[in-house]
Amino acid sequence: MNIRERINRLLGRPGLVRSAVWDAAGAGNRLANWGPPSTAFASTLPAPFVKERARDAYRNNPWARRAVDTVAVGAIGAGIKPQLRLANAELKQRVQTAWLQWTDEADFGGRFDFYGLEQAALKAAMIDGESLVRMVIEPGQRIPLQLQLLASEYLDQTRVDGQTLNGIEYDAAGRRRAYWLYTKHPALAPNMESVRVPADQVIHLYAPIQPGVERGVSWLAPALVPLRELQEFTEAALVKAKIASLFSGYVQSQEGSNPLIVDNSVPTLEPGSMVRLKPGETVEFSEPPDAGPTYEPFVRQQLRAIASALGIPYELLANDVSQVTFASGRHALLEYRRQLESIQHHLMVFQLCRPVWDTWVRFAIAAGALPGQAVNYSGVRWVAPLPEMLDSGAEVRALIQKVRAGFMSRAEAVALTGLDVETLDAEIAADNARADRAGLTFDSDPRKTAAQGQKQPTAQGGPGNV
């Protein structure tokens, strides 16, 4: 503080107010209540209170449940499935058959197949902020691998030392080396000791909100407060409407007796009830402001803000398509599709599907289910479902144009549908051969009919040639 500032302070004169370079870093009355705490150390800590509130919202709030289920079903659908790229068709079929058989035995708890586990793990990560998948050896299976889906509380947060923080053990370079996990839910055995599980046997599924964050935060966190307050607002409006619908009559008599009341309790309002009042008694009701015509626009606006916080279209969150046009609906679905693709490939494929595939291949080779010499099983394309657009016919025509122009291979176009191109070609060939033997002609056979349904001229070289 210089001499001028000291004199101004002694005389009570206002000092020079320096403006911040960034408006968001400034002070003043507008930002007086905005003093967020530092997140430097909180990046290594979980958020248990947020998690419990998010779980409560998923259980009891209709929009929270709708948001989580919509994203989980949209991102996973019938499953994010692998398509192996192998030149040896026989070996490829062998791998696909072994994988398909294993997916039904993948769940340690026996509740899902592998693709159901994908959806359950994503749901847990959205609600809790994180989920754990432990890869367990099961000797009773041909490929002795199972996946155990664990909630975040299975991680022993009391394990803290020079190398371990919140149950996660790190090496000297800061990489994860092991997890300390409970063998049972800690609520069932509060005094149970945790066991050390190597990091390559555990998948910690979460989306870091900033670099260096070691634990996940519920995806519902930015919307929990408005979700709660909107639910309370709609419940209050519902109760008010319910009370307003009660039509009761009041009869005054000289004695004021009421045969409906056996004691001195205050009579309650019920539809169609008749209540007698004693002389001099009156009934007065409060008159809270009516929601009126502003109720629906207010709720819609709040749901739009919540949908923006959760990254899903308002129409899907509110299940309201009353104001959707073709252009606005297509724009919303395209943005939603990009959100789903980010979740599918940046989170699910990278953190869950690839490690599971690599471990499954090692176990399959060790068990003799697959040959391991001079075979590369890493060439896998994970195909995830995408939401259908408003005009599916236009989408198909766009794919056809890309394939014909050479911008996309037919194999890639088929892969977008979740099918394997070689399997599809075999089915088409079998269908055509069966139709030829029966003397049948279908519009789906381009050898005999054109796209407009016209009969194709007979190809040279006999039937069957295109």
GROMACS .gro file of C-alpha atoms in nm:
model
  466
    1MET     CA    1   0.000   0.000   0.000
    2ASN     CA    2   0.153   0.334  -0.103
    3ILE     CA    3   0.131   0.673   0.074
    4ARG     CA    4  -0.164   0.797  -0.134
    5GLU     CA    5  -0.366   0.484  -0.057
    6ARG     CA    6  -0.286   0.520   0.315
    7ILE     CA    7  -0.403   0.886   0.318
    8ASN     CA    8  -0.723   0.799   0.130
    9ARG     CA    9  -0.790   0.518   0.372
   10LEU     CA   10  -0.739   0.745   0.677
   11LEU     CA   11  -0.966   1.014   0.528
   12GLY     CA   12  -1.230   0.760   0.433
   13ARG     CA   13  -1.196   0.832   0.065
   14PRO     CA   14  -1.269   0.552  -0.183
   15GLY     CA   15  -0.956   0.403  -0.329
   16LEU     CA   16  -0.882   0.329  -0.688
   17VAL     CA   17  -1.078   0.022  -0.804
   18ARG     CA   18  -0.876  -0.185  -1.042
   19SER     CA   19  -1.069  -0.382  -1.299
   20ALA     CA   20  -0.981  -0.744  -1.372
   21VAL     CA   21  -0.856  -0.850  -1.713
   22TRP     CA   22  -1.133  -1.112  -1.727
   23ASP     CA   23  -1.488  -1.020  -1.629
   24ALA     CA   24  -1.532  -1.359  -1.461
   25ALA     CA   25  -1.233  -1.284  -1.236
   26GLY     CA   26  -1.367  -0.948  -1.122
   27ALA     CA   27  -1.532  -0.849  -0.796
   28GLY     CA   28  -1.825  -0.628  -0.704
   29ASN     CA   29  -2.183  -0.679  -0.601
   30ARG     CA   30  -2.270  -0.897  -0.898
   31LEU     CA   31  -2.007  -1.157  -0.813
   32ALA     CA   32  -1.991  -1.111  -0.435
   33ASN     CA   33  -2.155  -1.451  -0.370
   34TRP     CA   34  -1.946  -1.637  -0.625
   35GLY     CA   35  -1.644  -1.773  -0.443
   36PRO     CA   36  -1.593  -2.133  -0.550
   37PRO     CA   37  -1.354  -2.344  -0.343
   38SER     CA   38  -1.027  -2.466  -0.485
   39THR     CA   39  -1.042  -2.801  -0.665
   40ALA     CA   40  -0.667  -2.870  -0.659
   41PHE     CA   41  -0.685  -3.133  -0.385
   42ALA     CA   42  -1.045  -3.236  -0.448
   43SER     CA   43  -0.940  -3.394  -0.778
   44THR     CA   44  -0.828  -3.705  -0.586
   45LEU     CA   45  -1.138  -3.730  -0.366
   46PRO     CA   46  -1.477  -3.888  -0.436
   47ALA     CA   47  -1.806  -3.702  -0.391
   48PRO     CA   48  -2.017  -3.933  -0.171
   49PHE     CA   49  -2.294  -3.683  -0.096
   50VAL     CA   50  -2.344  -3.609  -0.464
   51LYS     CA   51  -2.350  -3.982  -0.535
   52GLU     CA   52  -2.620  -4.050  -0.277
   53ARG     CA   53  -2.834  -3.765  -0.406
   54ALA     CA   54  -2.789  -3.887  -0.762
   55ARG     CA   55  -2.898  -4.236  -0.661
   56ASP     CA   56  -3.202  -4.092  -0.487
   57ALA     CA   57  -3.286  -3.887  -0.796
   58TYR     CA   58  -3.263  -4.194  -1.019
   59ARG     CA   59  -3.493  -4.384  -0.784
   60ASN     CA   60  -3.755  -4.112  -0.733
   61ASN     CA   61  -3.723  -3.841  -0.996
   62PRO     CA   62  -3.892  -3.926  -1.327
   63TRP     CA   63  -3.671  -3.697  -1.537
   64ALA     CA   64  -3.347  -3.820  -1.381
   65ARG     CA   65  -3.443  -4.180  -1.455
   66ARG     CA   66  -3.550  -4.087  -1.805
   67ALA     CA   67  -3.219  -3.909  -1.873
   68VAL     CA   68  -3.000  -4.196  -1.750
   69ASP     CA   69  -3.200  -4.466  -1.926
   70THR     CA   70  -3.218  -4.270  -2.251
   71VAL     CA   71  -2.842  -4.220  -2.271
   72ALA     CA   72  -2.760  -4.576  -2.160
   73VAL     CA   73  -3.000  -4.736  -2.405
   74GLY     CA   74  -2.898  -4.500  -2.684
   75ALA     CA   75  -2.525  -4.557  -2.633
   76ILE     CA   76  -2.537  -4.935  -2.580
   77GLY     CA   77  -2.864  -5.057  -2.728
   78ALA     CA   78  -2.825  -5.425  -2.809
   79GLY     CA   79  -2.454  -5.394  -2.738
   80ILE     CA   80  -2.126  -5.251  -2.866
   81LYS     CA   81  -2.009  -5.557  -3.057
   82PRO     CA   82  -1.669  -5.656  -3.198
   83GLN     CA   83  -1.604  -5.728  -3.565
   84LEU     CA   84  -1.278  -5.912  -3.615
   85ARG     CA   85  -1.067  -5.850  -3.925
   86LEU     CA   86  -0.906  -6.179  -4.024
   87ALA     CA   87  -0.819  -6.302  -4.370
   88ASN     CA   88  -0.883  -6.661  -4.266
   89ALA     CA   89  -1.263  -6.690  -4.288
   90GLU     CA   90  -1.272  -7.025  -4.107
   91LEU     CA   91  -1.068  -6.893  -3.814
   92LYS     CA   92  -1.276  -6.577  -3.805
   93GLN     CA   93  -1.593  -6.782  -3.774
   94ARG     CA   94  -1.431  -6.987  -3.500
   95VAL     CA   95  -1.342  -6.676  -3.302
   96GLN     CA   96  -1.687  -6.527  -3.344
   97THR     CA   97  -1.853  -6.847  -3.227
   98ALA     CA   98  -1.629  -6.871  -2.920
   99TRP     CA   99  -1.693  -6.506  -2.834
  100LEU     CA  100  -2.069  -6.541  -2.875
  101GLN     CA  101  -2.074  -6.842  -2.645
  102TRP     CA  102  -1.866  -6.660  -2.386
  103THR     CA  103  -2.086  -6.348  -2.381
  104ASP     CA  104  -2.367  -6.551  -2.220
  105GLU     CA  105  -2.128  -6.661  -1.942
  106ALA     CA  106  -1.948  -6.329  -1.896
  107ASP     CA  107  -2.138  -6.198  -1.593
  108PHE     CA  108  -2.002  -6.316  -1.258
  109GLY     CA  109  -2.344  -6.254  -1.105
  110GLY     CA  110  -2.532  -6.434  -1.383
  111ARG     CA  111  -2.775  -6.145  -1.445
  112PHE     CA  112  -2.657  -6.016  -1.784
  113ASP     CA  113  -2.470  -6.119  -2.091
  114PHE     CA  114  -2.164  -5.913  -2.183
  115TYR     CA  115  -2.369  -5.651  -2.365
  116GLY     CA  116  -2.605  -5.618  -2.071
  117LEU     CA  117  -2.298  -5.564  -1.854
  118GLU     CA  118  -2.193  -5.281  -2.085
  119GLN     CA  119  -2.522  -5.104  -2.025
  120ALA     CA  120  -2.521  -5.172  -1.649
  121ALA     CA  121  -2.163  -5.042  -1.616
  122LEU     CA  122  -2.250  -4.726  -1.807
  123LYS     CA  123  -2.560  -4.667  -1.593
  124ALA     CA  124  -2.357  -4.702  -1.274
  125ALA     CA  125  -2.093  -4.465  -1.410
  126MET     CA  126  -2.358  -4.208  -1.499
  127ILE     CA  127  -2.532  -4.221  -1.161
  128ASP     CA  128  -2.235  -4.272  -0.927
  129GLY     CA  129  -1.976  -4.111  -1.149
  130GLU     CA  130  -1.776  -4.433  -1.172
  131SER     CA  131  -1.806  -4.810  -1.173
  132LEU     CA  132  -1.562  -5.097  -1.127
  133VAL     CA  133  -1.536  -5.413  -1.334
  134ARG     CA  134  -1.318  -5.689  -1.192
  135MET     CA  135  -1.192  -5.962  -1.427
  136VAL     CA  136  -1.222  -6.290  -1.238
  137ILE     CA  137  -1.082  -6.633  -1.324
  138GLU     CA  138  -1.356  -6.898  -1.340
  139PRO     CA  139  -1.201  -7.245  -1.389
  140GLY     CA  140  -1.538  -7.408  -1.462
  141GLN     CA  141  -1.575  -7.240  -1.800
  142ARG     CA  142  -1.401  -7.332  -2.125
  143ILE     CA  143  -1.268  -6.976  -2.144
  144PRO     CA  144  -1.213  -6.913  -1.771
  145LEU     CA  145  -1.296  -6.543  -1.757
  146GLN     CA  146  -1.586  -6.362  -1.594
  147LEU     CA  147  -1.660  -5.998  -1.524
  148GLN     CA  148  -1.778  -5.879  -1.184
  149LEU     CA  149  -1.950  -5.541  -1.186
  150LEU     CA  150  -1.889  -5.356  -0.858
  151ALA     CA  151  -2.025  -5.033  -0.717
  152SER     CA  152  -1.782  -4.758  -0.627
  153GLU     CA  153  -1.811  -4.828  -0.252
  154TYR     CA  154  -1.624  -5.156  -0.302
  155LEU     CA  155  -1.310  -4.943  -0.328
  156ASP     CA  156  -1.151  -4.920   0.017
  157GLN     CA  157  -1.109  -4.545   0.066
  158THR     CA  158  -0.948  -4.595   0.408
  159ARG     CA  159  -0.634  -4.728   0.239
  160VAL     CA  160  -0.405  -4.428   0.244
  161ASP     CA  161  -0.025  -4.436   0.262
  162GLY     CA  162   0.275  -4.313   0.068
  163GLN     CA  163   0.174  -4.510  -0.243
  164THR     CA  164  -0.201  -4.549  -0.194
  165LEU     CA  165  -0.477  -4.288  -0.198
  166ASN     CA  166  -0.846  -4.373  -0.155
  167GLY     CA  167  -0.779  -4.740  -0.220
  168ILE     CA  168  -0.583  -4.686  -0.544
  169GLU     CA  169  -0.216  -4.781  -0.535
  170TYR     CA  170   0.032  -4.598  -0.760
  171ASP     CA  171   0.386  -4.671  -0.870
  172ALA     CA  172   0.674  -4.425  -0.858
  173ALA     CA  173   0.573  -4.275  -1.195
  174GLY     CA  174   0.215  -4.214  -1.081
  175ARG     CA  175   0.053  -4.493  -1.280
  176ARG     CA  176  -0.208  -4.715  -1.122
  177ARG     CA  177  -0.059  -5.037  -0.992
  178ALA     CA  178  -0.338  -5.196  -0.787
  179TYR     CA  179  -0.680  -5.147  -0.631
  180TRP     CA  180  -0.781  -5.234  -0.275
  181LEU     CA  181  -1.128  -5.385  -0.304
  182TYR     CA  182  -1.371  -5.538  -0.058
  183THR     CA  183  -1.480  -5.893  -0.136
  184LYS     CA  184  -1.835  -5.813  -0.019
  185HIS     CA  185  -2.041  -5.498   0.001
  186PRO     CA  186  -1.905  -5.293   0.295
  187ALA     CA  187  -2.257  -5.239   0.430
  188LEU     CA  188  -2.289  -5.615   0.486
  189ALA     CA  189  -1.954  -5.651   0.660
  190PRO     CA  190  -1.836  -5.315   0.798
  191ASN     CA  191  -1.522  -5.461   0.960
  192MET     CA  192  -1.410  -5.654   0.653
  193GLU     CA  193  -1.055  -5.619   0.524
  194SER     CA  194  -0.993  -5.525   0.163
  195VAL     CA  195  -0.772  -5.728  -0.071
  196ARG     CA  196  -0.514  -5.605  -0.318
  197VAL     CA  197  -0.608  -5.662  -0.683
  198PRO     CA  198  -0.357  -5.580  -0.961
  199ALA     CA  199  -0.461  -5.294  -1.185
  200ASP     CA  200  -0.463  -5.509  -1.498
  201GLN     CA  201  -0.749  -5.710  -1.345
  202VAL     CA  202  -0.970  -5.407  -1.272
  203ILE     CA  203  -1.144  -5.163  -1.506
  204HIS     CA  204  -1.221  -4.827  -1.346
  205LEU     CA  205  -1.489  -4.682  -1.573
  206TYR     CA  206  -1.537  -4.307  -1.539
  207ALA     CA  207  -1.516  -3.985  -1.740
  208PRO     CA  208  -1.265  -3.738  -1.589
  209ILE     CA  209  -1.408  -3.387  -1.577
  210GLN     CA  210  -1.059  -3.234  -1.589
  211PRO     CA  211  -0.698  -3.355  -1.623
  212GLY     CA  212  -0.560  -3.532  -1.319
  213VAL     CA  213  -0.898  -3.625  -1.169
  214GLU     CA  214  -0.869  -3.978  -1.030
  215ARG     CA  215  -1.233  -4.032  -0.933
  216GLY     CA  216  -1.558  -3.983  -1.117
  217VAL     CA  217  -1.845  -3.748  -1.039
  218SER     CA  218  -2.209  -3.821  -1.114
  219TRP     CA  219  -2.319  -3.704  -1.457
  220LEU     CA  220  -2.638  -3.580  -1.290
  221ALA     CA  221  -2.446  -3.337  -1.065
  222PRO     CA  222  -2.510  -3.014  -1.262
  223ALA     CA  223  -2.882  -3.095  -1.284
  224LEU     CA  224  -2.955  -3.239  -0.938
  225VAL     CA  225  -3.068  -2.911  -0.780
  226PRO     CA  226  -3.303  -2.803  -1.063
  227LEU     CA  227  -3.433  -3.161  -1.088
  228ARG     CA  228  -3.517  -3.161  -0.719
  229GLU     CA  229  -3.676  -2.816  -0.717
  230LEU     CA  230  -3.877  -2.882  -1.032
  231GLN     CA  231  -4.012  -3.203  -0.884
  232GLU     CA  232  -4.116  -3.018  -0.567
  233PHE     CA  233  -4.278  -2.745  -0.777
  234THR     CA  234  -4.484  -2.992  -0.981
  235GLU     CA  235  -4.581  -3.186  -0.668
  236ALA     CA  236  -4.700  -2.865  -0.501
  237ALA     CA  237  -4.907  -2.777  -0.809
  238LEU     CA  238  -5.053  -3.128  -0.809
  239VAL     CA  239  -5.151  -3.110  -0.441
  240LYS     CA  240  -5.309  -2.768  -0.494
  241ALA     CA  241  -5.513  -2.897  -0.785
  242LYS     CA  242  -5.615  -3.200  -0.580
  243ILE     CA  243  -5.740  -2.983  -0.293
  244ALA     CA  244  -5.922  -2.752  -0.533
  245SER     CA  245  -6.111  -3.050  -0.674
  246LEU     CA  246  -6.266  -3.133  -0.336
  247PHE     CA  247  -6.624  -3.009  -0.331
  248SER     CA  248  -6.761  -3.007   0.023
  249GLY     CA  249  -7.079  -2.863   0.170
  250TYR     CA  250  -7.121  -2.687   0.503
  251VAL     CA  251  -7.446  -2.691   0.699
  252GLN     CA  252  -7.505  -2.463   0.996
  253SER     CA  253  -7.765  -2.562   1.257
  254GLN     CA  254  -7.865  -2.446   1.601
  255GLU     CA  255  -7.696  -2.731   1.786
  256GLY     CA  256  -7.401  -2.767   1.543
  257SER     CA  257  -7.390  -3.144   1.577
  258ASN     CA  258  -7.220  -3.354   1.314
  259PRO     CA  259  -7.290  -3.725   1.302
  260LEU     CA  260  -6.980  -3.776   1.085
  261ILE     CA  261  -6.748  -3.678   1.369
  262VAL     CA  262  -6.726  -3.900   1.677
  263ASP     CA  263  -6.471  -3.689   1.865
  264ASN     CA  264  -6.356  -3.328   1.872
  265SER     CA  265  -6.109  -3.365   1.585
  266VAL     CA  266  -6.107  -3.120   1.298
  267PRO     CA  267  -6.307  -3.258   1.004
  268THR     CA  268  -6.108  -3.343   0.695
  269LEU     CA  269  -6.197  -3.260   0.338
  270GLU     CA  270  -6.317  -3.551   0.129
  271PRO     CA  271  -6.497  -3.552  -0.204
  272GLY     CA  272  -6.870  -3.519  -0.148
  273SER     CA  273  -6.850  -3.479   0.231
  274MET     CA  274  -7.100  -3.269   0.430
  275VAL     CA  275  -6.972  -3.098   0.742
  276ARG     CA  276  -7.183  -2.921   1.004
  277LEU     CA  277  -7.055  -2.606   1.166
  278LYS     CA  278  -7.144  -2.472   1.509
  279PRO     CA  279  -7.309  -2.133   1.529
  280GLY     CA  280  -7.054  -1.861   1.483
  281GLU     CA  281  -6.799  -2.092   1.317
  282THR     CA  282  -6.677  -2.013   0.968
  283VAL     CA  283  -6.439  -2.179   0.728
  284GLU     CA  284  -6.169  -1.986   0.547
  285PHE     CA  285  -5.925  -2.119   0.288
  286SER     CA  286  -5.595  -1.978   0.177
  287GLU     CA  287  -5.583  -1.869  -0.184
  288PRO     CA  288  -5.234  -1.941  -0.320
  289PRO     CA  289  -5.164  -1.800  -0.666
  290ASP     CA  290  -5.281  -2.024  -0.945
  291ALA     CA  291  -5.017  -2.171  -1.178
  292GLY     CA  292  -5.238  -2.063  -1.462
  293PRO     CA  293  -5.117  -2.041  -1.820
  294THR     CA  294  -4.754  -1.991  -1.715
  295TYR     CA  295  -4.721  -2.337  -1.557
  296GLU     CA  296  -4.650  -2.536  -1.873
  297PRO     CA  297  -4.404  -2.286  -2.030
  298PHE     CA  298  -4.217  -2.261  -1.699
  299VAL     CA  299  -4.184  -2.639  -1.664
  300ARG     CA  300  -4.080  -2.669  -2.028
  301GLN     CA  301  -3.811  -2.404  -1.988
  302GLN     CA  302  -3.672  -2.572  -1.676
  303LEU     CA  303  -3.661  -2.908  -1.853
  304ARG     CA  304  -3.476  -2.750  -2.144
  305ALA     CA  305  -3.209  -2.624  -1.904
  306ILE     CA  306  -3.186  -2.969  -1.740
  307ALA     CA  307  -3.161  -3.137  -2.080
  308SER     CA  308  -2.878  -2.902  -2.175
  309ALA     CA  309  -2.692  -2.990  -1.853
  310LEU     CA  310  -2.730  -3.363  -1.925
  311GLY     CA  311  -2.648  -3.343  -2.295
  312ILE     CA  312  -2.969  -3.495  -2.431
  313PRO     CA  313  -3.248  -3.342  -2.641
  314TYR     CA  314  -3.536  -3.187  -2.449
  315GLU     CA  315  -3.785  -3.388  -2.653
  316LEU     CA  316  -3.634  -3.716  -2.529
  317LEU     CA  317  -3.602  -3.600  -2.168
  318ALA     CA  318  -3.959  -3.469  -2.141
  319ASN     CA  319  -4.108  -3.718  -2.389
  320ASP     CA  320  -4.266  -3.413  -2.553
  321VAL     CA  321  -4.274  -3.382  -2.931
  322SER     CA  322  -4.557  -3.130  -2.948
  323GLN     CA  323  -4.334  -2.851  -3.083
  324VAL     CA  324  -4.097  -3.053  -3.301
  325THR     CA  325  -4.059  -2.988  -3.670
  326PHE     CA  326  -3.868  -3.208  -3.910
  327ALA     CA  327  -3.572  -2.968  -3.920
  328SER     CA  328  -3.553  -2.913  -3.543
  329GLY     CA  329  -3.597  -3.282  -3.471
  330ARG     CA  330  -3.323  -3.378  -3.713
  331HIS     CA  331  -3.089  -3.115  -3.569
  332ALA     CA  332  -3.149  -3.243  -3.214
  333LEU     CA  333  -3.095  -3.606  -3.315
  334LEU     CA  334  -2.773  -3.525  -3.500
  335GLU     CA  335  -2.633  -3.350  -3.194
  336TYR     CA  336  -2.751  -3.640  -2.975
  337ARG     CA  337  -2.584  -3.886  -3.212
  338ARG     CA  338  -2.252  -3.704  -3.173
  339GLN     CA  339  -2.289  -3.719  -2.795
  340LEU     CA  340  -2.353  -4.093  -2.810
  341GLU     CA  341  -2.059  -4.155  -3.042
  342SER     CA  342  -1.830  -3.977  -2.797
  343ILE     CA  343  -1.954  -4.193  -2.509
  344GLN     CA  344  -1.933  -4.510  -2.714
  345HIS     CA  345  -1.580  -4.475  -2.847
  346HIS     CA  346  -1.401  -4.250  -2.596
  347LEU     CA  347  -1.541  -4.416  -2.285
  348MET     CA  348  -1.693  -4.757  -2.342
  349VAL     CA  349  -1.472  -4.893  -2.620
  350PHE     CA  350  -1.145  -4.752  -2.489
  351GLN     CA  351  -1.194  -4.816  -2.119
  352LEU     CA  352  -1.407  -5.132  -2.117
  353CYS     CA  353  -1.436  -5.318  -2.447
  354ARG     CA  354  -1.070  -5.321  -2.554
  355PRO     CA  355  -0.927  -5.440  -2.219
  356VAL     CA  356  -1.193  -5.710  -2.197
  357TRP     CA  357  -1.119  -5.827  -2.552
  358ASP     CA  358  -0.743  -5.842  -2.495
  359THR     CA  359  -0.789  -6.038  -2.172
  360TRP     CA  360  -1.043  -6.270  -2.333
  361VAL     CA  361  -0.804  -6.348  -2.620
  362ARG     CA  362  -0.523  -6.433  -2.377
  363PHE     CA  363  -0.749  -6.663  -2.177
  364ALA     CA  364  -0.890  -6.825  -2.492
  365ILE     CA  365  -0.540  -6.900  -2.625
  366ALA     CA  366  -0.429  -7.033  -2.286
  367ALA     CA  367  -0.737  -7.257  -2.267
  368GLY     CA  368  -0.676  -7.393  -2.619
  369ALA     CA  369  -0.998  -7.247  -2.759
  370LEU     CA  370  -0.803  -7.039  -3.013
  371PRO     CA  371  -0.468  -7.086  -3.187
  372GLY     CA  372  -0.205  -6.847  -3.062
  373GLN     CA  373   0.081  -6.881  -3.308
  374ALA     CA  374   0.124  -6.617  -3.581
  375VAL     CA  375  -0.233  -6.487  -3.540
  376ASN     CA  376  -0.310  -6.124  -3.467
  377TYR     CA  377  -0.644  -6.083  -3.293
  378SER     CA  378  -0.607  -5.711  -3.228
  379GLY     CA  379  -0.769  -5.603  -3.555
  380VAL     CA  380  -1.113  -5.545  -3.407
  381ARG     CA  381  -1.371  -5.286  -3.502
  382TRP     CA  382  -1.622  -5.215  -3.228
  383VAL     CA  383  -1.961  -5.140  -3.380
  384ALA     CA  384  -2.198  -4.936  -3.170
  385PRO     CA  385  -2.566  -4.869  -3.242
  386LEU     CA  386  -2.674  -4.526  -3.360
  387PRO     CA  387  -3.018  -4.369  -3.320
  388GLU     CA  388  -3.233  -4.382  -3.630
  389MET     CA  389  -3.307  -4.049  -3.792
  390LEU     CA  390  -3.649  -3.910  -3.871
  391ASP     CA  391  -3.622  -4.012  -4.237
  392SER     CA  392  -3.454  -4.352  -4.247
  393GLY     CA  393  -3.505  -4.373  -4.622
  394ALA     CA  394  -3.292  -4.064  -4.674
  395GLU     CA  395  -3.021  -4.213  -4.453
  396VAL     CA  396  -3.012  -4.532  -4.662
  397ARG     CA  397  -2.998  -4.334  -4.987
  398ALA     CA  398  -2.711  -4.128  -4.846
  399LEU     CA  399  -2.517  -4.447  -4.765
  400ILE     CA  400  -2.580  -4.582  -5.115
  401GLN     CA  401  -2.446  -4.261  -5.268
  402LYS     CA  402  -2.133  -4.273  -5.049
  403VAL     CA  403  -2.063  -4.634  -5.147
  404ARG     CA  404  -2.120  -4.567  -5.518
  405ALA     CA  405  -1.900  -4.257  -5.505
  406GLY     CA  406  -1.620  -4.445  -5.332
  407PHE     CA  407  -1.638  -4.239  -5.011
  408MET     CA  408  -1.723  -4.549  -4.808
  409SER     CA  409  -1.674  -4.921  -4.852
  410ARG     CA  410  -1.970  -5.152  -4.853
  411ALA     CA  411  -1.818  -5.338  -4.562
  412GLU     CA  412  -1.813  -5.018  -4.357
  413ALA     CA  413  -2.172  -4.938  -4.452
  414VAL     CA  414  -2.281  -5.285  -4.342
  415ALA     CA  415  -2.081  -5.252  -4.020
  416LEU     CA  416  -2.283  -4.943  -3.926
  417THR     CA  417  -2.588  -5.168  -3.899
  418GLY     CA  418  -2.408  -5.399  -3.655
  419LEU     CA  419  -2.381  -5.686  -3.904
  420ASP     CA  420  -2.073  -5.862  -4.039
  421VAL     CA  421  -2.039  -5.819  -4.415
  422GLU     CA  422  -1.916  -6.174  -4.476
  423THR     CA  423  -2.204  -6.321  -4.278
  424LEU     CA  424  -2.448  -6.097  -4.464
  425ASP     CA  425  -2.305  -6.195  -4.803
  426ALA     CA  426  -2.337  -6.563  -4.714
  427GLU     CA  427  -2.700  -6.513  -4.616
  428ILE     CA  428  -2.777  -6.322  -4.937
  429ALA     CA  429  -2.610  -6.594  -5.148
  430ALA     CA  430  -2.810  -6.863  -4.967
  431ASP     CA  431  -3.134  -6.669  -5.017
  432ASN     CA  432  -3.067  -6.623  -5.389
  433ALA     CA  433  -2.976  -6.988  -5.438
  434ARG     CA  434  -3.291  -7.101  -5.258
  435ALA     CA  435  -3.505  -6.863  -5.468
  436ASP     CA  436  -3.343  -6.991  -5.791
  437ARG     CA  437  -3.418  -7.351  -5.698
  438ALA     CA  438  -3.779  -7.264  -5.627
  439GLY     CA  439  -3.814  -7.050  -5.940
  440LEU     CA  440  -3.892  -6.736  -5.740
  441THR     CA  441  -3.807  -6.377  -5.825
  442PHE     CA  442  -3.793  -6.099  -5.565
  443ASP     CA  443  -3.739  -5.727  -5.600
  444SER     CA  444  -3.448  -5.760  -5.355
  445ASP     CA  445  -3.251  -5.963  -5.614
  446PRO     CA  446  -3.069  -5.711  -5.840
  447ARG     CA  447  -2.974  -5.994  -6.077
  448LYS     CA  448  -3.334  -6.012  -6.196
  449THR     CA  449  -3.504  -5.686  -6.105
  450ALA     CA  450  -3.393  -5.324  -6.127
  451ALA     CA  451  -3.426  -5.072  -5.847
  452GLN     CA  452  -3.761  -4.959  -5.994
  453GLY     CA  453  -3.891  -5.316  -5.995
  454GLN     CA  454  -3.842  -5.370  -6.369
  455LYS     CA  455  -3.719  -5.704  -6.497
  456GLN     CA  456  -3.348  -5.713  -6.575
  457PRO     CA  457  -3.237  -5.831  -6.922
  458THR     CA  458  -3.097  -6.184  -6.917
  459ALA     CA  459  -2.726  -6.168  -6.838
  460GLN     CA  460  -2.481  -6.344  -7.062
  461GLY     CA  461  -2.327  -6.662  -6.928
  462GLY     CA  462  -2.643  -6.815  -6.791
  463PRO     CA  463  -2.857  -6.751  -6.486
  464GLY     CA  464  -2.694  -6.635  -6.170
  465ASN     CA  465  -2.461  -6.383  -6.334
  466VAL     CA  466  -2.505  -6.013  -6.263
   0.00000   0.00000   0.00000
